[in-house]
Tab-separated table of C-alpha atoms in Angstrom:
chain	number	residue	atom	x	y	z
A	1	UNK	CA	131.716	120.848	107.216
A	2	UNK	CA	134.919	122.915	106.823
A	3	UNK	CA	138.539	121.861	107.522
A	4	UNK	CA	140.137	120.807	111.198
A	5	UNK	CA	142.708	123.964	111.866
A	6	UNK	CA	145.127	124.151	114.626
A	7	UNK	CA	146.510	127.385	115.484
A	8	UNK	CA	149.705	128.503	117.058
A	9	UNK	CA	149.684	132.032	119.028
A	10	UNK	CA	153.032	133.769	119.473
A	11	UNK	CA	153.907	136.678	121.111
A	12	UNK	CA	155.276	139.365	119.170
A	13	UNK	CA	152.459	139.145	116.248
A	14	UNK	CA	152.888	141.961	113.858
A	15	UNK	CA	150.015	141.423	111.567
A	16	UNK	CA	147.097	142.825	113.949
A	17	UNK	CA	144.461	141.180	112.190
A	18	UNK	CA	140.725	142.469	112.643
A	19	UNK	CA	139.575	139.084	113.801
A	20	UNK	CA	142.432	138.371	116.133
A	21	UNK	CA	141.293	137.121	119.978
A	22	UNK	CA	145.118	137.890	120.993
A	23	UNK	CA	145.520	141.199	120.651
A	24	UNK	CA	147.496	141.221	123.657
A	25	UNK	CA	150.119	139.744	121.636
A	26	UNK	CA	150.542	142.543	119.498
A	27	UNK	CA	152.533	144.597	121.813
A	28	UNK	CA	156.351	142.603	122.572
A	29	UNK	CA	155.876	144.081	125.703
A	30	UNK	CA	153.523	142.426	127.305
A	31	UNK	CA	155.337	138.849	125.758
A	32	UNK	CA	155.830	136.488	128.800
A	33	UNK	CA	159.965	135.524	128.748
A	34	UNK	CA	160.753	131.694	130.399
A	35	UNK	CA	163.231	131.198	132.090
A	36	UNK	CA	164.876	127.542	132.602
């Protein structure tokens, strides 16, 4: 029954897809910077 996905989430996403659950990654501002 279907196909085992895996899906990466980045922040900065451009496509803004209707079915996205991370919209907050559409906006580079709200991206979360690391520092080491």
């Amino acid at each position: 029954m279907g196909l085992k996905s895996i899906f990466v989430r980045v922040a900065g996403c451009d496509f803004a897809c209707s079915w996205c659950d991370s919209k907050f990654a559409w906006n580079v501002k709200n991206a979360v910077k690391y520092e080491e």
